[in-house]
mmCIF file of C-alpha atoms in Angstrom:
data_model
loop_
_atom_site.group_PDB
_atom_site.id
_atom_site.type_symbol
_atom_site.label_atom_id
_atom_site.label_comp_id
_atom_site.label_asym_id
_atom_site.label_seq_id
_atom_site.Cartn_x
_atom_site.Cartn_y
_atom_site.Cartn_z
ATOM 1 C CA ASN W 1 83.581 140.487 -15.979
ATOM 2 C CA PRO W 2 84.562 142.930 -18.464
ATOM 3 C CA ALA W 3 86.837 145.457 -18.213
ATOM 4 C CA ASP W 4 86.182 148.484 -16.413
ATOM 5 C CA PRO W 5 85.167 151.518 -18.403
ATOM 6 C CA VAL W 6 86.945 154.251 -16.926
ATOM 7 C CA THR W 7 90.164 151.930 -15.826
ATOM 8 C CA GLY W 8 90.030 148.959 -18.751
ATOM 9 C CA ASN W 9 91.065 146.744 -15.415
ATOM 10 C CA ARG W 10 89.527 143.141 -15.805
ATOM 11 C CA VAL W 11 89.094 140.306 -13.713
ATOM 12 C CA THR W 12 87.919 137.312 -15.736
ATOM 13 C CA ASP W 13 89.153 134.227 -13.215
ATOM 14 C CA ASP W 14 87.509 133.798 -9.480
ATOM 15 C CA TYR W 15 88.948 135.074 -6.523
ATOM 16 C CA GLY W 16 90.981 137.286 -8.415
ATOM 17 C CA SER W 17 92.133 140.923 -7.879
ATOM 18 C CA VAL W 18 93.231 143.783 -9.945
ATOM 19 C CA GLY W 19 94.236 146.701 -7.465
ATOM 20 C CA GLY W 20 94.675 149.894 -9.559
ATOM 21 C CA GLY W 21 96.093 151.276 -12.708
ATOM 22 C CA GLY W 22 94.985 150.806 -16.197
ATOM 23 C CA ASN W 23 94.148 148.480 -18.352
ATOM 24 C CA ASN W 24 95.968 145.602 -16.450
ATOM 25 C CA ARG W 25 94.277 141.743 -15.950
ATOM 26 C CA ALA W 26 94.050 139.193 -13.462
ATOM 27 C CA GLY W 27 93.301 136.083 -15.128
ATOM 28 C CA ASN W 28 93.380 134.032 -18.244
ATOM 29 C CA ALA W 29 90.210 135.253 -20.086
ATOM 30 C CA VAL W 30 89.733 132.014 -21.959
ATOM 31 C CA GLY W 31 88.208 128.825 -20.556
ATOM 32 C CA THR W 32 85.884 128.524 -17.536
ATOM 33 C CA SER W 33 86.445 131.118 -14.806
ATOM 34 C CA ASP W 34 87.994 128.600 -12.727
ATOM 35 C CA ASP W 35 90.663 127.517 -14.403
ATOM 36 C CA ARG W 36 92.901 130.436 -13.252
ATOM 37 C CA PRO W 37 92.186 131.540 -9.586
ATOM 38 C CA TYR W 38 93.657 133.718 -7.284
ATOM 39 C CA ALA W 39 95.695 135.765 -9.800
ATOM 40 C CA THR W 40 96.398 139.386 -8.672
ATOM 41 C CA VAL W 41 97.915 142.454 -10.440
ATOM 42 C CA ALA W 42 98.377 145.352 -7.857
ATOM 43 C CA GLY W 43 98.978 148.115 -10.328
ATOM 44 C CA GLY W 44 101.002 149.335 -12.953
ATOM 45 C CA TYR W 45 99.705 149.781 -16.357
ATOM 46 C CA GLY W 46 99.348 146.822 -19.177
ATOM 47 C CA ASN W 47 99.932 144.073 -16.916
ATOM 48 C CA VAL W 48 98.489 140.540 -17.167
ATOM 49 C CA ALA W 49 98.394 137.722 -14.669
ATOM 50 C CA SER W 50 97.312 135.189 -16.232
ATOM 51 C CA GLY W 51 98.482 132.068 -14.077
ATOM 52 C CA SER W 52 96.759 130.331 -10.621
ATOM 53 C CA TYR W 53 98.271 131.984 -7.741
ATOM 54 C CA ALA W 54 100.143 134.806 -10.285
ATOM 55 C CA ALA W 55 100.580 137.559 -9.305
ATOM 56 C CA VAL W 56 102.100 141.575 -11.080
ATOM 57 C CA ALA W 57 103.051 143.816 -8.569
ATOM 58 C CA GLY W 58 103.214 146.803 -10.908
ATOM 59 C CA GLY W 59 105.474 148.567 -13.394
ATOM 60 C CA TYR W 60 104.485 148.091 -17.691
ATOM 61 C CA GLY W 61 103.638 145.252 -20.079
ATOM 62 C CA ASN W 62 104.642 142.411 -17.245
ATOM 63 C CA THR W 63 103.506 138.804 -17.415
ATOM 64 C CA ALA W 64 103.087 136.371 -15.067
ATOM 65 C CA SER W 65 101.392 133.446 -17.244
ATOM 66 C CA ALA W 66 102.381 130.282 -14.739
ATOM 67 C CA THR W 67 101.063 129.033 -11.480
ATOM 68 C CA GLU W 68 102.335 130.664 -8.609
ATOM 69 C CA ALA W 69 104.675 133.142 -11.103
ATOM 70 C CA THR W 70 105.207 136.667 -10.116
ATOM 71 C CA ALA W 71 106.864 139.880 -11.859
ATOM 72 C CA VAL W 72 107.436 142.771 -9.327
ATOM 73 C CA GLY W 73 107.966 145.498 -11.593
ATOM 74 C CA GLY W 74 110.156 147.349 -14.483
ATOM 75 C CA VAL W 75 108.713 146.926 -18.082
ATOM 76 C CA HIS W 76 108.194 144.146 -20.331
ATOM 77 C CA ASN W 77 109.240 141.251 -17.933
ATOM 78 C CA GLU W 78 107.591 137.650 -17.840
ATOM 79 C CA ALA W 79 107.672 135.343 -15.331
ATOM 80 C CA THR W 80 106.580 132.167 -17.744
ATOM 81 C CA GLY W 81 107.572 129.423 -15.214
ATOM 82 C CA ASP W 82 106.063 127.966 -12.674
ATOM 83 C CA GLN W 83 107.562 129.243 -9.471
ATOM 84 C CA SER W 84 109.235 131.401 -11.424
ATOM 85 C CA PHE W 85 110.359 135.352 -10.420
ATOM 86 C CA VAL W 86 111.320 138.921 -11.914
ATOM 87 C CA GLY W 87 112.307 141.134 -9.756
ATOM 88 C CA GLY W 88 111.984 143.865 -12.555
ATOM 89 C CA GLY W 89 114.265 145.916 -14.791
ATOM 90 C CA GLU W 90 113.541 145.449 -18.552
ATOM 91 C CA GLY W 91 112.720 142.654 -20.795
ATOM 92 C CA ASN W 92 113.686 139.546 -18.609
ATOM 93 C CA THR W 93 112.123 136.470 -19.036
ATOM 94 C CA ALA W 94 112.077 133.311 -16.243
ATOM 95 C CA SER W 95 110.551 130.305 -18.458
ATOM 96 C CA GLY W 96 112.133 127.765 -16.654
ATOM 97 C CA ASN W 97 110.191 126.755 -13.374
ATOM 98 C CA ASP W 98 111.344 127.779 -10.087
ATOM 99 C CA ALA W 99 114.119 130.307 -12.366
ATOM 100 C CA VAL W 100 114.452 133.884 -11.139
ATOM 101 C CA VAL W 101 115.631 137.473 -12.246
ATOM 102 C CA GLY W 102 116.758 139.763 -10.107
ATOM 103 C CA GLY W 103 116.458 143.105 -12.568
ATOM 104 C CA GLY W 104 118.757 144.456 -15.380
ATOM 105 C CA ALA W 105 117.958 144.179 -18.878
ATOM 106 C CA PHE W 106 117.027 141.334 -21.396
ATOM 107 C CA ASN W 107 118.169 138.655 -19.513
ATOM 108 C CA VAL W 108 117.067 134.873 -19.282
ATOM 109 C CA ALA W 109 116.700 132.276 -17.124
ATOM 110 C CA SER W 110 115.156 129.321 -19.110
ATOM 111 C CA GLY W 111 116.807 126.476 -16.981
ATOM 112 C CA VAL W 112 115.166 124.543 -13.787
ATOM 113 C CA GLY W 113 116.175 126.192 -10.675
ATOM 114 C CA ALA W 114 118.528 129.125 -12.989
ATOM 115 C CA THR W 115 119.381 132.411 -12.151
ATOM 116 C CA VAL W 116 120.285 135.774 -12.870
ATOM 117 C CA PRO W 117 120.726 138.297 -10.381
ATOM 118 C CA GLY W 118 121.381 141.112 -12.827
ATOM 119 C CA GLY W 119 123.163 142.629 -15.506
ATOM 120 C CA ALA W 120 122.607 142.206 -19.191
ATOM 121 C CA TYR W 121 122.110 140.400 -22.213
ATOM 122 C CA ASN W 122 122.943 137.058 -19.664
ATOM 123 C CA GLN W 123 121.599 133.161 -19.952
ATOM 124 C CA ALA W 124 121.075 131.025 -17.136
ATOM 125 C CA ILE W 125 120.128 128.140 -19.424
ATOM 126 C CA GLY W 126 121.088 125.075 -17.686
ATOM 127 C CA ASP W 127 119.020 123.650 -14.948
ATOM 128 C CA TYR W 128 120.349 124.987 -11.603
ATOM 129 C CA SER W 129 122.863 127.301 -13.657
ATOM 130 C CA PHE W 130 123.549 130.730 -12.779
ATOM 131 C CA ALA W 131 125.564 133.795 -14.708
ATOM 132 C CA ALA W 132 125.731 137.369 -13.932
ATOM 133 C CA GLY W 133 128.008 140.394 -15.679
ATOM 134 C CA GLN W 134 127.084 141.087 -19.352
ATOM 135 C CA ARG W 135 126.325 138.694 -21.838
ATOM 136 C CA ALA W 136 127.362 135.445 -19.603
ATOM 137 C CA ARG W 137 125.771 132.529 -20.880
ATOM 138 C CA ALA W 138 125.941 129.121 -18.284
ATOM 139 C CA LEU W 139 124.769 126.666 -21.132
ATOM 140 C CA THR W 140 124.496 123.341 -19.512
ATOM 141 C CA ALA W 141 123.316 122.108 -16.108
ATOM 142 C CA GLY W 142 124.980 123.458 -12.826
ATOM 143 C CA THR W 143 127.401 125.946 -14.443
ATOM 144 C CA PHE W 144 128.710 129.081 -12.699
ATOM 145 C CA VAL W 145 129.435 131.731 -14.936
ATOM 146 C CA TRP W 146 130.442 135.734 -14.915
ATOM 147 C CA ALA W 147 131.353 138.081 -17.363
ATOM 148 C CA ASP W 148 132.783 141.181 -16.949
ATOM 149 C CA SER W 149 131.623 144.490 -18.421
ATOM 150 C CA LEU W 150 133.331 144.329 -21.843
ATOM 151 C CA PRO W 151 129.976 143.960 -24.795
ATOM 152 C CA TYR W 152 131.023 139.631 -25.878
ATOM 153 C CA ASP W 153 129.457 136.265 -25.288
ATOM 154 C CA TRP W 154 131.098 134.356 -22.552
ATOM 155 C CA ALA W 155 130.329 131.174 -22.598
ATOM 156 C CA MET W 156 130.749 127.711 -19.943
ATOM 157 C CA TRP W 157 129.466 124.450 -22.056
ATOM 158 C CA ASP W 158 130.671 121.500 -19.881
ATOM 159 C CA PRO W 159 128.409 120.471 -17.285
ATOM 160 C CA ASP W 160 129.038 121.802 -13.095
ATOM 161 C CA GLY W 161 131.381 124.196 -14.267
ATOM 162 C CA TRP W 162 132.854 127.536 -12.901
ATOM 163 C CA ASP W 163 133.810 129.953 -15.892
ATOM 164 C CA VAL W 164 134.652 133.851 -15.217
ATOM 165 C CA ARG W 165 135.864 136.740 -17.325
ATOM 166 C CA ALA W 166 137.315 139.092 -15.697
ATOM 167 C CA THR W 167 140.158 140.919 -17.392
ATOM 168 C CA GLY W 168 140.782 143.617 -14.576
ATOM 169 C CA GLY W 169 142.449 140.682 -12.562
ATOM 170 C CA VAL W 170 141.676 138.311 -9.740
ATOM 171 C CA LEU W 171 141.911 138.068 -5.908
ATOM 172 C CA PHE W 172 141.333 135.641 -3.689
ATOM 173 C CA SER W 173 141.481 136.889 -0.069
ATOM 174 C CA VAL W 174 141.045 134.380 2.973
ATOM 175 C CA ALA W 175 141.929 136.982 5.656
ATOM 176 C CA VAL W 176 142.089 140.482 6.844
ATOM 177 C CA ASN W 177 143.277 142.188 9.524
ATOM 178 C CA GLY W 178 141.449 144.597 12.175
ATOM 179 C CA THR W 179 140.632 146.851 9.346
ATOM 180 C CA GLY W 180 139.426 144.787 6.741
ATOM 181 C CA GLY W 181 142.471 145.199 4.627
ATOM 182 C CA SER W 182 143.243 141.669 3.097
ATOM 183 C CA THR W 183 146.708 139.837 4.420
ATOM 184 C CA VAL W 184 146.744 136.607 3.416
ATOM 185 C CA PHE W 185 145.489 136.504 -0.939
ATOM 186 C CA CYS W 186 146.518 135.399 -3.932
ATOM 187 C CA GLN W 187 146.054 137.702 -6.982
ATOM 188 C CA LEU W 188 146.053 137.651 -10.556
ATOM 189 C CA TYR W 189 147.012 140.774 -12.137
ATOM 190 C CA ALA W 190 145.310 141.901 -15.379
ATOM 191 C CA ASP W 191 147.823 140.631 -18.680
ATOM 192 C CA SER W 192 149.715 138.662 -16.091
ATOM 193 C CA ASN W 193 150.641 134.853 -16.508
ATOM 194 C CA GLY W 194 150.553 133.607 -13.080
ATOM 195 C CA TRP W 195 149.512 134.201 -9.492
ATOM 196 C CA ASP W 196 150.697 136.887 -6.475
ATOM 197 C CA CYS W 197 150.051 134.907 -3.333
ATOM 198 C CA THR W 198 151.306 136.340 0.433
ATOM 199 C CA ASP W 199 153.726 134.111 1.664
#
């Protein structure tokens, strides 16, 4: 179908819908009208849902281009893997199948089932990997990487590993009292070289 002359919205494939906003498109606008059915854009501006059963809820310049991919909002986010999800933020990409970026800025989840919950400039590249904080790099399968606020890359190369950059220290508590205070714990203080644990 041609674009609406007032809003610029366009539905190009069967059973697609655009709820509002402007310059949005549901469908891939190429091939036949039945090759990317049931795509939906709820609103916002300049959003495109071009995968079958794909959805963009709103925001600006977001794309859901794979089957059942979803971009909720934010600006310039891309859900390009099948069943991938971007919750919001800016410049995020979920390109792996079943990959998730919750929000934040300029994060990438490219592995199958990879997750970046938020933060900035994180990359979950390995399948089923997890990266969070700032500039965390989960590069191989099954890795968990968390990096603090320092503006440097922090990478884990070994598969199925767990790596944390916490320059302010680390605390593990395994018991609390009635007010929620820690009673059994081990703590590694900043710049220390050994754990301090309760007896």
